[in-house]
C-alpha cells in the first residue's frame, strides 16, 4: 500500500492510473478505522482494480468544536488494517492542502440537508458535501462507497452526484455492528464500557417498537415510545426518532401498504452523540 500525503501526489498518481485504464474504487473516511469502514474497503477491493481510501478529519463538517478536538486518531492501526485488506493507496492530506484554492460548493438540496441530522448539527452536511465534492474531483472514482449507518449522508451524496452530473456510482453498504448491536463508530471509543452497553439500547428499542408497527399505524406514537424509553436509561438523551422515506427522507406519518420506511434516531450517550437507523418493509 502506498501513502499519498499531498494533493499533488494524488493527482499525479491518478493520472498514472488513468493511463493504465484502471477502474478506481474510493472510500472516504475520517480514520480511527474499525470493521465498519473495513467492510467498505473490502467491497471496493473486490469490485475495482484499484482502491483508494482517504483519511481526513474534515474540520468543516464538525458543528461542535470539542467533538472535532476529541475525534480519535490512530494512524498506525488504520494503516495496518488497510494493509490487511489489500487497499492500494491511502490519501492522508492536511486541511490546508485540501482547501487550498477551494471554498466549497453551493447546492440547493431542497431541505434534505436541513432535516434530522442537519437540524441538530447546523452546517454539518455543507461540510460533508464540500469535502466529498473536492475528493471526488481529485480521486475521480468509478465507484464510491458509503455506509448506511450515515443514512442521510448517503442520501445527500447521491443527490450531490445527481445535481452535479458526476459520473460516479455511489454504493451504499450495510451497517456493521458490535456484538450487542451498537452500530460501530469511531466515536464508540469515547464511551465507557457501561455507556457502550447502554448504547446498544438504541438498536434494541428501534427493533422492539418497529416490530409492533402495522399498516395504518401512526408513526408518531412509536417515536414517542422510543423517546420515552430511551430517556429512562441513564446517560441516554435522545434528540430525535423519525420515520422517513428512504430517498427524500421526508417524514412518514402513517404506514402504508408496500412501503419502505427508514427509522432514524440521534441519541447522546454521555458526551458522545450516536446515530442509527433500520430499514422497515411493510
Ligand atoms: P467516517 O470515518 O465516520 O466518516 O465514516 C466513513 C465511512 O464509513 C462512511 O461512509 C460511514 O457511513 C461508513 N461507516 C462508518 N461506520 C460504519 C458502520 N458501522 N457500518 C458501515 N459503514 C460505516
Short mmCIF file of C-alpha atoms and ligand atoms in Angstrom, two decimals:
data_model
loop_
_atom_site.label_atom_id
_atom_site.label_comp_id
_atom_site.label_asym_id
_atom_site.label_seq_id
_atom_site.Cartn_x
_atom_site.Cartn_y
_atom_site.Cartn_z
CA UNK A 1 0.00 0.00 0.00
CA UNK A 2 1.32 3.42 -0.93
CA UNK A 3 0.78 6.54 1.18
CA UNK A 4 -0.08 9.78 -0.57
CA UNK A 5 0.25 12.88 1.57
CA UNK A 6 -0.44 15.77 -0.76
CA UNK A 7 -2.98 16.74 -3.39
CA UNK A 8 -0.16 16.90 -5.98
CA UNK A 9 0.91 13.34 -5.19
CA UNK A 10 -2.68 12.14 -5.54
CA UNK A 11 -3.25 13.99 -8.82
CA UNK A 12 -0.15 12.56 -10.46
CA UNK A 13 -0.92 9.05 -9.19
CA UNK A 14 -4.46 9.38 -10.51
CA UNK A 15 -3.18 10.35 -13.98
CA UNK A 16 -0.90 7.33 -13.98
CA UNK A 17 -3.82 5.01 -13.11
CA UNK A 18 -5.94 6.62 -15.84
CA UNK A 19 -3.28 5.94 -18.45
CA UNK A 20 -3.34 2.29 -17.46
CA UNK A 21 -7.17 2.26 -17.80
CA UNK A 22 -7.71 1.03 -14.26
CA UNK A 23 -11.10 1.16 -12.53
CA UNK A 24 -10.82 3.04 -9.24
CA UNK A 25 -12.94 2.50 -6.12
CA UNK A 26 -12.89 5.15 -3.41
CA UNK A 27 -13.71 5.06 0.31
CA UNK A 28 -13.64 8.45 2.08
CA UNK A 29 -13.12 8.22 5.85
CA UNK A 30 -12.07 10.25 8.85
CA UNK A 31 -9.82 7.49 10.17
CA UNK A 32 -9.92 5.69 13.54
CA UNK A 33 -10.93 2.80 11.34
CA UNK A 34 -12.99 -0.16 12.51
CA UNK A 35 -14.72 -3.14 10.91
CA UNK A 36 -17.49 -0.87 9.55
CA UNK A 37 -15.00 1.11 7.46
CA UNK A 38 -13.12 -2.03 6.53
CA UNK A 39 -16.28 -3.66 5.14
CA UNK A 40 -16.48 -0.75 2.66
CA UNK A 41 -12.81 -1.15 1.73
CA UNK A 42 -13.22 -4.91 1.22
CA UNK A 43 -16.19 -4.28 -1.08
CA UNK A 44 -14.19 -1.76 -3.07
CA UNK A 45 -11.20 -4.10 -3.36
CA UNK A 46 -13.48 -6.86 -4.68
CA UNK A 47 -15.26 -4.61 -7.23
CA UNK A 48 -12.44 -2.44 -8.63
CA UNK A 49 -8.87 -2.72 -9.97
CA UNK A 50 -7.57 -0.14 -7.52
CA UNK A 51 -8.87 1.07 -4.16
CA UNK A 52 -8.06 4.48 -2.72
CA UNK A 53 -9.02 5.28 0.88
CA UNK A 54 -8.81 8.82 2.23
CA UNK A 55 -8.24 9.60 5.89
CA UNK A 56 -9.06 13.21 6.64
CA UNK A 57 -10.76 14.57 9.75
CA UNK A 58 -12.65 17.30 7.96
CA UNK A 59 -12.97 20.32 10.28
CA UNK A 60 -15.75 21.83 8.16
CA UNK A 61 -18.25 19.10 9.00
CA UNK A 62 -17.96 19.45 12.78
CA UNK A 63 -20.52 21.78 14.29
CA UNK A 64 -19.14 21.03 17.75
CA UNK A 65 -15.56 22.17 18.43
CA UNK A 66 -14.95 19.68 21.24
CA UNK A 67 -16.17 16.79 19.06
CA UNK A 68 -13.56 17.80 16.49
CA UNK A 69 -10.81 18.20 19.08
CA UNK A 70 -11.62 14.83 20.69
CA UNK A 71 -12.09 12.93 17.45
CA UNK A 72 -9.96 9.76 17.81
CA UNK A 73 -6.82 9.42 15.69
CA UNK A 74 -4.86 6.18 15.31
CA UNK A 75 -2.85 6.20 12.09
CA UNK A 76 -0.77 3.10 12.92
CA UNK A 77 -3.85 0.96 13.45
CA UNK A 78 -5.55 2.49 10.37
CA UNK A 79 -2.59 1.70 8.12
CA UNK A 80 -2.27 -1.86 9.47
CA UNK A 81 -5.99 -2.51 8.88
CA UNK A 82 -5.89 -1.10 5.36
CA UNK A 83 -2.78 -3.17 4.51
CA UNK A 84 -4.52 -6.29 5.80
CA UNK A 85 -7.36 -5.94 3.27
CA UNK A 86 -5.13 -5.05 0.30
CA UNK A 87 -6.01 -1.39 -0.04
CA UNK A 88 -3.77 0.09 -2.77
CA UNK A 89 -3.46 3.76 -1.79
CA UNK A 90 -4.22 5.78 1.30
CA UNK A 91 -4.56 9.53 0.88
CA UNK A 92 -3.80 11.42 4.12
CA UNK A 93 -3.82 15.12 3.31
CA UNK A 94 -3.76 18.08 5.65
CA UNK A 95 -6.58 20.62 5.79
CA UNK A 96 -4.61 23.45 4.18
CA UNK A 97 -3.88 21.34 1.13
CA UNK A 98 -7.48 20.10 0.71
CA UNK A 99 -8.97 23.58 0.99
CA UNK A 100 -6.21 25.41 -0.86
CA UNK A 101 -7.90 27.44 -3.62
CA UNK A 102 -11.20 25.71 -2.91
CA UNK A 103 -14.01 27.32 -0.99
CA UNK A 104 -16.61 24.59 -1.28
CA UNK A 105 -19.66 24.04 -3.39
CA UNK A 106 -23.13 25.55 -3.23
CA UNK A 107 -26.09 23.27 -3.90
CA UNK A 108 -29.74 23.57 -3.03
CA UNK A 109 -30.70 20.18 -1.60
CA UNK A 110 -34.30 21.22 -1.26
CA UNK A 111 -34.19 20.81 2.51
CA UNK A 112 -32.67 17.29 2.54
CA UNK A 113 -29.58 18.64 4.33
CA UNK A 114 -31.56 20.67 6.87
CA UNK A 115 -33.73 17.98 8.49
CA UNK A 116 -32.81 15.23 11.01
CA UNK A 117 -29.03 15.42 11.47
CA UNK A 118 -28.98 18.74 9.63
CA UNK A 119 -31.35 20.22 12.20
CA UNK A 120 -29.22 19.18 15.17
CA UNK A 121 -25.81 19.66 13.51
CA UNK A 122 -26.03 23.00 11.77
CA UNK A 123 -23.72 23.23 8.75
CA UNK A 124 -22.70 19.57 9.02
CA UNK A 125 -23.83 18.50 5.55
CA UNK A 126 -22.39 21.59 3.90
CA UNK A 127 -19.03 20.49 5.32
CA UNK A 128 -19.54 16.91 4.17
CA UNK A 129 -20.54 17.96 0.67
CA UNK A 130 -17.62 20.40 0.42
CA UNK A 131 -15.05 17.76 1.24
CA UNK A 132 -16.62 14.89 -0.73
CA UNK A 133 -17.00 17.04 -3.86
CA UNK A 134 -13.34 18.03 -3.62
CA UNK A 135 -12.23 14.43 -3.02
CA UNK A 136 -14.40 13.16 -5.90
CA UNK A 137 -12.77 15.73 -8.16
CA UNK A 138 -9.28 14.62 -7.14
CA UNK A 139 -9.83 10.85 -6.99
CA UNK A 140 -12.23 10.59 -9.95
CA UNK A 141 -13.55 7.21 -8.80
CA UNK A 142 -15.71 4.86 -10.82
CA UNK A 143 -17.34 3.58 -7.62
CA UNK A 144 -17.50 5.28 -4.23
CA UNK A 145 -18.56 3.52 -1.02
CA UNK A 146 -20.60 4.96 1.84
CA UNK A 147 -22.11 3.28 4.91
CA UNK A 148 -25.85 3.16 5.54
CA UNK A 149 -25.07 3.96 9.15
CA UNK A 150 -24.93 7.57 7.98
CA UNK A 151 -28.17 7.14 6.06
CA UNK A 152 -28.81 10.82 5.48
CA UNK A 153 -25.21 11.39 4.37
CA UNK A 154 -25.64 8.64 1.77
CA UNK A 155 -28.85 10.28 0.51
CA UNK A 156 -27.15 13.70 0.33
CA UNK A 157 -24.14 12.31 -1.56
CA UNK A 158 -26.43 10.58 -4.08
CA UNK A 159 -28.11 13.96 -4.68
CA UNK A 160 -24.71 15.68 -4.98
CA UNK A 161 -23.74 13.25 -7.73
CA UNK A 162 -27.11 13.70 -9.46
CA UNK A 163 -27.19 17.52 -9.26
CA UNK A 164 -23.57 17.91 -10.40
CA UNK A 165 -23.94 15.25 -13.12
CA UNK A 166 -20.91 13.32 -11.84
CA UNK A 167 -20.11 10.01 -13.49
CA UNK A 168 -19.62 8.19 -10.18
CA UNK A 169 -21.55 5.24 -8.74
CA UNK A 170 -22.47 5.74 -5.11
CA UNK A 171 -22.64 2.35 -3.40
CA UNK A 172 -24.48 2.10 -0.06
CA UNK A 173 -23.09 -0.55 2.32
CA UNK A 174 -24.75 -2.39 5.21
CA UNK A 175 -24.23 -1.28 8.80
CA UNK A 176 -21.63 -3.29 10.70
CA UNK A 177 -22.50 -3.70 14.38
CA UNK A 178 -20.75 -4.62 17.61
CA UNK A 179 -21.64 -7.88 19.34
CA UNK A 180 -24.64 -6.44 21.20
CA UNK A 181 -25.93 -4.49 18.22
CA UNK A 182 -24.48 -1.00 18.67
CA UNK A 183 -23.54 0.38 15.24
CA UNK A 184 -19.76 0.57 15.01
CA UNK A 185 -18.47 4.12 15.10
CA UNK A 186 -15.11 5.75 15.73
CA UNK A 187 -16.83 7.73 18.48
CA UNK A 188 -17.69 4.50 20.38
CA UNK A 189 -14.09 4.54 21.59
CA UNK A 190 -15.02 7.53 23.74
CA UNK A 191 -17.73 5.58 25.59
CA UNK A 192 -17.07 3.88 28.93
CA UNK A 193 -17.85 0.16 28.99
CA UNK A 194 -21.13 0.86 30.84
CA UNK A 195 -22.12 3.50 28.31
CA UNK A 196 -21.21 1.16 25.46
CA UNK A 197 -23.52 -1.46 26.94
CA UNK A 198 -26.32 1.06 27.47
CA UNK A 199 -25.89 2.41 23.94
CA UNK A 200 -26.92 -0.94 22.48
CA UNK A 201 -30.43 0.01 23.70
CA UNK A 202 -30.68 2.34 20.67
CA UNK A 203 -30.99 -0.52 18.20
CA UNK A 204 -32.80 -2.75 20.72
CA UNK A 205 -35.57 -0.17 21.16
CA UNK A 206 -35.72 0.52 17.44
CA UNK A 207 -36.25 -3.19 16.80
CA UNK A 208 -38.69 -3.61 19.68
CA UNK A 209 -41.03 -0.80 18.64
CA UNK A 210 -40.76 -1.20 14.88
CA UNK A 211 -41.66 -4.89 15.16
CA UNK A 212 -45.04 -3.85 16.60
CA UNK A 213 -45.92 -1.47 13.76
CA UNK A 214 -48.64 -2.35 11.27
CA UNK A 215 -50.10 -0.84 8.12
CA UNK A 216 -52.32 2.13 9.00
CA UNK A 217 -50.48 2.94 12.27
CA UNK A 218 -49.36 6.46 13.09
CA UNK A 219 -45.55 6.58 13.37
CA UNK A 220 -45.65 9.39 15.94
CA UNK A 221 -46.85 7.02 18.61
CA UNK A 222 -43.82 4.79 18.04
CA UNK A 223 -41.30 7.61 18.04
CA UNK A 224 -42.82 8.77 21.33
CA UNK A 225 -42.37 5.26 22.80
CA UNK A 226 -38.75 5.26 21.65
CA UNK A 227 -38.02 8.71 23.10
CA UNK A 228 -39.72 7.89 26.41
CA UNK A 229 -37.99 4.53 26.90
CA UNK A 230 -34.64 5.93 25.85
CA UNK A 231 -34.83 8.74 28.41
CA UNK A 232 -35.30 6.14 31.17
CA UNK A 233 -31.77 4.80 30.58
CA UNK A 234 -29.16 6.74 32.50
CA UNK A 235 -26.91 8.97 30.38
CA UNK A 236 -29.05 8.46 27.25
CA UNK A 237 -30.57 11.65 25.87
CA UNK A 238 -32.45 11.10 22.61
CA UNK A 239 -32.64 14.06 20.21
CA UNK A 240 -34.97 12.64 17.62
CA UNK A 241 -36.60 9.50 16.30
CA UNK A 242 -38.22 9.93 12.91
CA UNK A 243 -39.69 7.57 10.32
CA UNK A 244 -38.79 8.67 6.79
CA UNK A 245 -38.96 7.93 3.11
CA UNK A 246 -35.69 6.16 2.12
CA UNK A 247 -34.74 8.67 -0.61
CA UNK A 248 -36.33 12.03 0.12
CA UNK A 249 -36.14 11.39 3.89
CA UNK A 250 -39.48 13.15 4.16
CA UNK A 251 -41.27 12.19 7.33
CA UNK A 252 -43.82 9.39 7.01
CA UNK A 253 -46.76 9.87 9.34
CA UNK A 254 -48.92 6.83 8.51
CA UNK A 255 -47.64 3.43 7.44
CA UNK A 256 -48.88 2.47 4.01
CA UNK A 257 -49.00 -0.94 2.38
CA UNK A 258 -45.96 -1.92 0.25
CA UNK A 259 -43.85 0.89 1.65
CA UNK A 260 -40.21 1.04 2.73
CA UNK A 261 -39.54 3.30 5.70
CA UNK A 262 -36.31 4.18 7.48
CA UNK A 263 -36.44 4.64 11.22
CA UNK A 264 -33.69 7.13 12.11
CA UNK A 265 -32.52 8.25 15.52
CA UNK A 266 -29.92 10.51 17.09
CA UNK A 267 -29.06 9.99 20.75
CA UNK A 268 -26.49 11.42 23.15
CA UNK A 269 -24.81 8.85 25.36
CA UNK A 270 -22.94 10.85 27.99
CA UNK A 271 -20.88 13.31 25.94
CA UNK A 272 -20.93 11.25 22.75
CA UNK A 273 -23.53 11.66 20.04
CA UNK A 274 -24.59 8.46 18.28
CA UNK A 275 -26.87 7.80 15.30
CA UNK A 276 -28.50 4.66 14.00
CA UNK A 277 -31.29 3.53 11.70
CA UNK A 278 -33.16 0.49 10.47
CA UNK A 279 -34.96 -0.10 7.23
CA UNK A 280 -38.54 -1.39 7.59
CA UNK A 281 -40.61 -3.02 4.89
CA UNK A 282 -44.41 -3.18 5.04
P1 LIG B 1 -16.41 8.21 8.95
O1 LIG B 1 -14.97 7.88 9.12
O2 LIG B 1 -17.20 8.16 10.20
O3 LIG B 1 -16.61 9.48 8.15
O4 LIG B 1 -17.02 7.05 8.04
C1 LIG B 1 -16.51 6.77 6.77
C2 LIG B 1 -17.48 5.86 6.06
O5 LIG B 1 -17.63 4.65 6.78
C3 LIG B 1 -18.88 6.49 5.95
O6 LIG B 1 -19.40 6.20 4.65
C4 LIG B 1 -19.64 5.77 7.03
O7 LIG B 1 -21.03 5.70 6.77
C5 LIG B 1 -19.00 4.39 6.99
N1 LIG B 1 -19.22 3.70 8.26
C6 LIG B 1 -18.94 4.16 9.49
N2 LIG B 1 -19.36 3.28 10.42
C7 LIG B 1 -19.94 2.25 9.77
C8 LIG B 1 -20.57 1.04 10.17
N3 LIG B 1 -20.71 0.71 11.44
N4 LIG B 1 -21.04 0.22 9.21
C9 LIG B 1 -20.91 0.55 7.90
N5 LIG B 1 -20.32 1.68 7.44
C10 LIG B 1 -19.84 2.52 8.37
#
